[in-house]
PDB file of C-alpha atoms in Angstrom:
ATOM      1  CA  UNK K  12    -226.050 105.740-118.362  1.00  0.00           C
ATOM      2  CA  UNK K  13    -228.064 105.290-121.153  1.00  0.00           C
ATOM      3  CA  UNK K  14    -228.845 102.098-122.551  1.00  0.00           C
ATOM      4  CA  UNK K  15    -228.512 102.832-126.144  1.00  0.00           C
ATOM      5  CA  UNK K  16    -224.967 103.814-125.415  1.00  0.00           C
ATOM      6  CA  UNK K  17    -222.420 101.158-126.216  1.00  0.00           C
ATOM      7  CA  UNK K  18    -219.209 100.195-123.511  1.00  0.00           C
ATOM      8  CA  UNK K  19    -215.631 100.102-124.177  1.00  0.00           C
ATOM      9  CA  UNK K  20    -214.158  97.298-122.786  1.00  0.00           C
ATOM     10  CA  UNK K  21    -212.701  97.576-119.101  1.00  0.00           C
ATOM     11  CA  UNK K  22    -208.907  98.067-118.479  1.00  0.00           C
ATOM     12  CA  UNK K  23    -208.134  95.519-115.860  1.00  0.00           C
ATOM     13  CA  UNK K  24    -207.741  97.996-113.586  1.00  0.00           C
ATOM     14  CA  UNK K  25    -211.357  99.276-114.213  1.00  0.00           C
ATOM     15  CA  UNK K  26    -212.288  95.737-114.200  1.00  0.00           C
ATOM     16  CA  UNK K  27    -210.845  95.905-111.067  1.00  0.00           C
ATOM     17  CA  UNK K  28    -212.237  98.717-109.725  1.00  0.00           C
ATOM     18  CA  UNK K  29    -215.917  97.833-110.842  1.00  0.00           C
ATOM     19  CA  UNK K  30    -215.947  94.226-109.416  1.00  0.00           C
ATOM     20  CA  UNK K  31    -214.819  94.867-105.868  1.00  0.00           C
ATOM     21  CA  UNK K  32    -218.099  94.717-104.586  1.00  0.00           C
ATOM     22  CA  UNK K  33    -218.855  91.441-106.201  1.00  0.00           C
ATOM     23  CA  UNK K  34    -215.420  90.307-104.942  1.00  0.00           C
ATOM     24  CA  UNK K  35    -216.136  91.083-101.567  1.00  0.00           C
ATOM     25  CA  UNK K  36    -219.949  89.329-101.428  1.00  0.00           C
ATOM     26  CA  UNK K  37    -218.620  86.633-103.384  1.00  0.00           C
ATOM     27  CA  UNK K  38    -216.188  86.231-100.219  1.00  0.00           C
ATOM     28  CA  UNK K  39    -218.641  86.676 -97.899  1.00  0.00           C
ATOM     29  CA  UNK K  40    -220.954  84.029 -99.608  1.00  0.00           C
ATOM     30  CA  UNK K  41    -218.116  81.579-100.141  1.00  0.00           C
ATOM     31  CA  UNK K  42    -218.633  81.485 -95.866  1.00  0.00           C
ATOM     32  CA  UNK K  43    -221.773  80.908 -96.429  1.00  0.00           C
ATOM     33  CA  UNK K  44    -221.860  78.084 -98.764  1.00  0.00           C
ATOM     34  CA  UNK K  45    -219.090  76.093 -97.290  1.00  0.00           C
ATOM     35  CA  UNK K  46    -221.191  76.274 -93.569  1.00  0.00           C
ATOM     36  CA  UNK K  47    -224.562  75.567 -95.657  1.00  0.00           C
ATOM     37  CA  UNK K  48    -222.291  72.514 -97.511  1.00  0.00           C
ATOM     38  CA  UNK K  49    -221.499  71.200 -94.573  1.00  0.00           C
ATOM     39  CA  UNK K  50    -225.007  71.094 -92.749  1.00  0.00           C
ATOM     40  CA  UNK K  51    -226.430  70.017 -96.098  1.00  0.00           C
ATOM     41  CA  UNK K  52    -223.970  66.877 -96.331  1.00  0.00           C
ATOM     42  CA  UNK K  53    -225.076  65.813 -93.306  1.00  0.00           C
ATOM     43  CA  UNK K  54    -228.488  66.070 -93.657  1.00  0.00           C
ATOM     44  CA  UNK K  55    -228.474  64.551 -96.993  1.00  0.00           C
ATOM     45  CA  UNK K  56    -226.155  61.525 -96.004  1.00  0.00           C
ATOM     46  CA  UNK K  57    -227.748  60.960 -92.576  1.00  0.00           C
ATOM     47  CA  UNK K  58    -224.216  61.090 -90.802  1.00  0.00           C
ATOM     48  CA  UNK K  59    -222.404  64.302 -89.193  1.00  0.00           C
ATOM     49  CA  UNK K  60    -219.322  64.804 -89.495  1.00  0.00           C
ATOM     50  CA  UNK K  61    -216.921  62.799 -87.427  1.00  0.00           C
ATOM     51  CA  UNK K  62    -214.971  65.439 -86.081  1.00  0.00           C
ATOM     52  CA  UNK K  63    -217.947  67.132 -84.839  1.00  0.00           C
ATOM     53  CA  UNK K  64    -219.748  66.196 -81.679  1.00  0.00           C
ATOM     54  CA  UNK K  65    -223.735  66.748 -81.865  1.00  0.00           C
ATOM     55  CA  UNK K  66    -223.223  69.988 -79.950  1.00  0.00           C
ATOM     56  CA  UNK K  67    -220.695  71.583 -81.950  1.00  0.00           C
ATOM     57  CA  UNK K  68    -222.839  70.709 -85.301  1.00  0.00           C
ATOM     58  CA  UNK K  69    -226.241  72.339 -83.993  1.00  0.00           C
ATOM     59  CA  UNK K  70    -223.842  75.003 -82.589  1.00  0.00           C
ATOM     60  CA  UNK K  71    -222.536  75.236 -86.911  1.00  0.00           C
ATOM     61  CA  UNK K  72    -226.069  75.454 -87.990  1.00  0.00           C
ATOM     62  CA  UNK K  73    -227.193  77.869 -85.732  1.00  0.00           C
ATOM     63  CA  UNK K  74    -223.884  80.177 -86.336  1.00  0.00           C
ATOM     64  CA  UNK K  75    -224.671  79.462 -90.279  1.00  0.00           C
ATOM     65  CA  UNK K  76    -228.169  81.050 -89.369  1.00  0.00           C
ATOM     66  CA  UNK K  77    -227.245  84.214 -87.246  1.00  0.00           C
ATOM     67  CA  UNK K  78    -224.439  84.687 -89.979  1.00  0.00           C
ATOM     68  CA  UNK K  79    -227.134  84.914 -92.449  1.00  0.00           C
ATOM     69  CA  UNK K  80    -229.115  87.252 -90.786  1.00  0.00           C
ATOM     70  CA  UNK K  81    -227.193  89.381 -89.943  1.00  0.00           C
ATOM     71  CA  UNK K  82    -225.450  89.191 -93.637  1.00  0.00           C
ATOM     72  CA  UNK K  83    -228.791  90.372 -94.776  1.00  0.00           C
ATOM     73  CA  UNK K  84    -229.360  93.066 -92.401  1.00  0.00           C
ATOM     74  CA  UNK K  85    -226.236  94.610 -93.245  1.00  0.00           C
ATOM     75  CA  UNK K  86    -227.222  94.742 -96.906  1.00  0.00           C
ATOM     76  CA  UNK K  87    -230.786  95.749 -96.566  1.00  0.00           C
ATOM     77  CA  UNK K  88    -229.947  98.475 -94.522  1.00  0.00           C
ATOM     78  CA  UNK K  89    -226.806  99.833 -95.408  1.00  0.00           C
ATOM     79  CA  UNK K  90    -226.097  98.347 -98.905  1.00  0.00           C
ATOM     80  CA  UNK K  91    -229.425  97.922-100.586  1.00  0.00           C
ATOM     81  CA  UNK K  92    -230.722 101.340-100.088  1.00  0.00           C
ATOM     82  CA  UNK K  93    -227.453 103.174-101.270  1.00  0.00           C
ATOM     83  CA  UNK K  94    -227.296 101.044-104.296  1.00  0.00           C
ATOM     84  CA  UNK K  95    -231.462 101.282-104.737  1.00  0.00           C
ATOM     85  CA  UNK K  96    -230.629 105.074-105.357  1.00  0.00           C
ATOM     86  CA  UNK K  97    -229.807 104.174-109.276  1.00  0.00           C
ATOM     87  CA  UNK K  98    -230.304 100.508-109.773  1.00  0.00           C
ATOM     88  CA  UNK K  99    -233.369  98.763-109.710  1.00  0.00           C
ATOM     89  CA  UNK K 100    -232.057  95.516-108.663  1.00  0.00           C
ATOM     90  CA  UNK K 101    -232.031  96.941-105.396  1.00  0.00           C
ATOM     91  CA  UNK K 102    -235.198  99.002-104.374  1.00  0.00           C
ATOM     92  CA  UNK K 103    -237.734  98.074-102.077  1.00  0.00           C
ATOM     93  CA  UNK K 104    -241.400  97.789-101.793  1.00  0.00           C
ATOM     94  CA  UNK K 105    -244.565  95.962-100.655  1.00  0.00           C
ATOM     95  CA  UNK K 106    -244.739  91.845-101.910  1.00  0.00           C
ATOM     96  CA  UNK K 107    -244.325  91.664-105.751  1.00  0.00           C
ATOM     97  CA  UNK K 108    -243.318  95.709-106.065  1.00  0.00           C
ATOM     98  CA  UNK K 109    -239.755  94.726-104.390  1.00  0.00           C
ATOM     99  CA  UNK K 110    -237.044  93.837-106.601  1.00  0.00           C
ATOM    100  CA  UNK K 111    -236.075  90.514-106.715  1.00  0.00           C
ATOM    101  CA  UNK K 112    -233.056  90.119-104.579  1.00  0.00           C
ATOM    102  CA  UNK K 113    -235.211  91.725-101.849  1.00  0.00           C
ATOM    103  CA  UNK K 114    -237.993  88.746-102.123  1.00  0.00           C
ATOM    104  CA  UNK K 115    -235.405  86.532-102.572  1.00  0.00           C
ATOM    105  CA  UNK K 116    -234.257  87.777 -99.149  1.00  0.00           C
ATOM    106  CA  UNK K 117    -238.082  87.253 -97.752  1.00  0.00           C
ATOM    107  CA  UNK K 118    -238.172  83.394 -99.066  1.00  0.00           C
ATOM    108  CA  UNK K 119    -234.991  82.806 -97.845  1.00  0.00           C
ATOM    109  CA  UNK K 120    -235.732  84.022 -94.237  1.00  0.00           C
ATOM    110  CA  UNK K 121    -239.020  82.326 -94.161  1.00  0.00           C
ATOM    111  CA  UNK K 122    -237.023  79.690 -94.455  1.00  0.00           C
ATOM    112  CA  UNK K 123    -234.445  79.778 -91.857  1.00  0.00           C
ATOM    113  CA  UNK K 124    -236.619  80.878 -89.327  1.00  0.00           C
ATOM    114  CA  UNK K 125    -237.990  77.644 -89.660  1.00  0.00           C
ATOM    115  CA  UNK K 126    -234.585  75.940 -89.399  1.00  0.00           C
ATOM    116  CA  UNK K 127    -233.352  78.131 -86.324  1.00  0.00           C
ATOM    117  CA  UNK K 128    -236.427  77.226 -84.564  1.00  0.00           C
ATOM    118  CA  UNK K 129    -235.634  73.252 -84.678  1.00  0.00           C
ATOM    119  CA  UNK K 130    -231.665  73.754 -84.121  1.00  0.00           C
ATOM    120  CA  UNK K 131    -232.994  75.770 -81.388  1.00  0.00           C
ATOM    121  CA  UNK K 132    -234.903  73.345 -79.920  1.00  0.00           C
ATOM    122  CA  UNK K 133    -232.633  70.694 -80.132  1.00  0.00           C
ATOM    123  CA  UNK K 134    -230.163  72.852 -78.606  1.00  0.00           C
ATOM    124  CA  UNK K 135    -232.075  73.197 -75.990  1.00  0.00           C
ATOM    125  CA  UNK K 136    -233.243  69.533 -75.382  1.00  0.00           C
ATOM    126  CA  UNK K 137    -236.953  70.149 -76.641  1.00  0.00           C
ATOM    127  CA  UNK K 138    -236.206  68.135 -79.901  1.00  0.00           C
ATOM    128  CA  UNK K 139    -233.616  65.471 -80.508  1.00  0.00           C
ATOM    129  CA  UNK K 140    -231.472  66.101 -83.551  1.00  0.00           C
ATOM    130  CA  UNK K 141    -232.744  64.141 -86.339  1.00  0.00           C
ATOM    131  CA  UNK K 142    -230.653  64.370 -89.774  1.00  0.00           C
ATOM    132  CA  UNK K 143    -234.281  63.883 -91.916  1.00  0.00           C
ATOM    133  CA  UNK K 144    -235.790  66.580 -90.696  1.00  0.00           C
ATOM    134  CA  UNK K 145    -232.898  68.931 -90.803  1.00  0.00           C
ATOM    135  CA  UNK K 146    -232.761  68.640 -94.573  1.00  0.00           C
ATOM    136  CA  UNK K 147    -236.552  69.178 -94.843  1.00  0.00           C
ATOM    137  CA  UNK K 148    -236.084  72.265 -92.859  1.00  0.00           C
ATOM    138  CA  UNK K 149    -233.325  73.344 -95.572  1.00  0.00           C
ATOM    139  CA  UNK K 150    -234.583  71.761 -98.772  1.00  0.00           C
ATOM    140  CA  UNK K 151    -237.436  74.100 -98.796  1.00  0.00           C
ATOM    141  CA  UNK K 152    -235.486  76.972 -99.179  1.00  0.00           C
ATOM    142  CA  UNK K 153    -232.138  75.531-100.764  1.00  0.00           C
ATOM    143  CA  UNK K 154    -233.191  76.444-104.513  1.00  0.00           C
ATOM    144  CA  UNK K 155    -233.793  79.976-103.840  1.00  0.00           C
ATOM    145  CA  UNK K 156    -230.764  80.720-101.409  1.00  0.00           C
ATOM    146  CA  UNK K 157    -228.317  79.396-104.238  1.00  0.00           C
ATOM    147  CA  UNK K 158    -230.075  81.253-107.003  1.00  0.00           C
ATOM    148  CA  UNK K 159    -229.842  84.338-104.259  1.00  0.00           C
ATOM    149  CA  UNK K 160    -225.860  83.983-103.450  1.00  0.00           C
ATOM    150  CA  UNK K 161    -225.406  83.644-107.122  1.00  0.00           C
ATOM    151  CA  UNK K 162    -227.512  86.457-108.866  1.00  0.00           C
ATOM    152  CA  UNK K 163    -226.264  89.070-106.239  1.00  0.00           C
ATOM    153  CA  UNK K 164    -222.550  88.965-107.281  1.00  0.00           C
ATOM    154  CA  UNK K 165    -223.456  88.866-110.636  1.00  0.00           C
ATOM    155  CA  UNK K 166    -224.998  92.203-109.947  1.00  0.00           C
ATOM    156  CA  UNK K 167    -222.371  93.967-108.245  1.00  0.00           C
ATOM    157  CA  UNK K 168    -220.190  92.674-111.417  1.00  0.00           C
ATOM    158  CA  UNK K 169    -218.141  95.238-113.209  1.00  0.00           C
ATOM    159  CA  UNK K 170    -220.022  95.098-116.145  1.00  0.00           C
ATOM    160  CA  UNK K 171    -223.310  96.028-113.949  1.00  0.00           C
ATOM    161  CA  UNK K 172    -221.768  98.455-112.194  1.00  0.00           C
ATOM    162  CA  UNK K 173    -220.437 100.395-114.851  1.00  0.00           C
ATOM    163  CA  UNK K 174    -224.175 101.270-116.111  1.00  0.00           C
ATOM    164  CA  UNK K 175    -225.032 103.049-112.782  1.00  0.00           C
ATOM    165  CA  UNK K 176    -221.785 103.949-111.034  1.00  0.00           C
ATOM    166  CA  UNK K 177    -218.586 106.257-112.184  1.00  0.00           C
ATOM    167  CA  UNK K 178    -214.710 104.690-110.894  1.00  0.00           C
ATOM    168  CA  UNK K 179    -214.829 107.913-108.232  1.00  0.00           C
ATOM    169  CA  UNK K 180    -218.209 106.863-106.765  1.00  0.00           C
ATOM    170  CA  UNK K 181    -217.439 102.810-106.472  1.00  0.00           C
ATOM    171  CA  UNK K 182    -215.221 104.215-103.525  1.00  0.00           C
ATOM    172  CA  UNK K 183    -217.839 105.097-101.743  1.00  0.00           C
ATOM    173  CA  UNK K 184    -220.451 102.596-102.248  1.00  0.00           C
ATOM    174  CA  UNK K 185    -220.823 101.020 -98.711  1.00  0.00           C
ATOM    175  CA  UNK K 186    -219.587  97.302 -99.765  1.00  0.00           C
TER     176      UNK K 186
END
């Protein structure tokens, strides 16, 4: 669409139509954020939570990781590329030439490799769980994930969308 060209407003049922794919990663980040929340808290406070023995909350953070991953494999293989085909948001490249949700992905995963490694550890009895060092192992990379999870519904909004995408094609964007 061009750029000079101004919108009509959205029915709600366009509306509708448009922002499904927001809907959906907004659902699939509201997972995210409450498991991230709840690792955060503790890590922050320096007390679990009390319903949750040290195994089940290194079992959390490491399901909170492979979610994650996985979350982002699905979108930078299925998603990303499909999208990529008419919005720049979305295309890939070497270091600065990707677009920014892609290096977004890169800092994030940096990241939580970092954090795996130590629930992983600990996990495994190599490392004893210490509340301090989890949150330095997530404060690194905190900023950037929340900037991430926010700026990537915002681009699968409706009034995104619309520029790139006709009603008939939202059907079959892979979301």
């Amino acid at each position: 669409m061009n750029e000079d060209q101004t919108l009509q407003p959205l029915s709600a049922q366009d509306f509708k139509v448009y922002n499904r794919g927001a809907e959906r990663m907004d659902y699939f980040h509201g997972i995210l954020r409450r498991s991230w929340n709840l690792l955060w808290d503790a890590a922050t406070s320096g007390r679990r939570p009390a319903y949750m023995s040290m195994g089940q909350f290194i079992a959390e953070g490491l399901a909170f990781a492979e979610h994650l991953d996985i979350h982002h494999s699905i979108e930078e293989t299925r998603v990303f590329p499909y999208l990529a085909k008419r919005m720049p948001e979305f295309r890939t490249g070497r270091g600065h030439q990707a677009a920014e949700l892609l290096q977004q992905h890169r800092e994030i995963h940096a990241g939580l490799e970092g954090f795996q490694r130590y629930l992983e550890g600990c996990l495994h009895g190599g490392e004893e769980l210490r509340l301090d060092v989890l949150r330095k192992k997530m404060d690194g990379w905190r900023e950037v994930l929340w900037t991430h999870l926010d700026q990537e519904v915002k681009t699968l909004g409706a009034e995104n969308m619309r520029r790139y995408w006709t009603k008939e094609e939202m059907a079959r964007i892979p979301l």
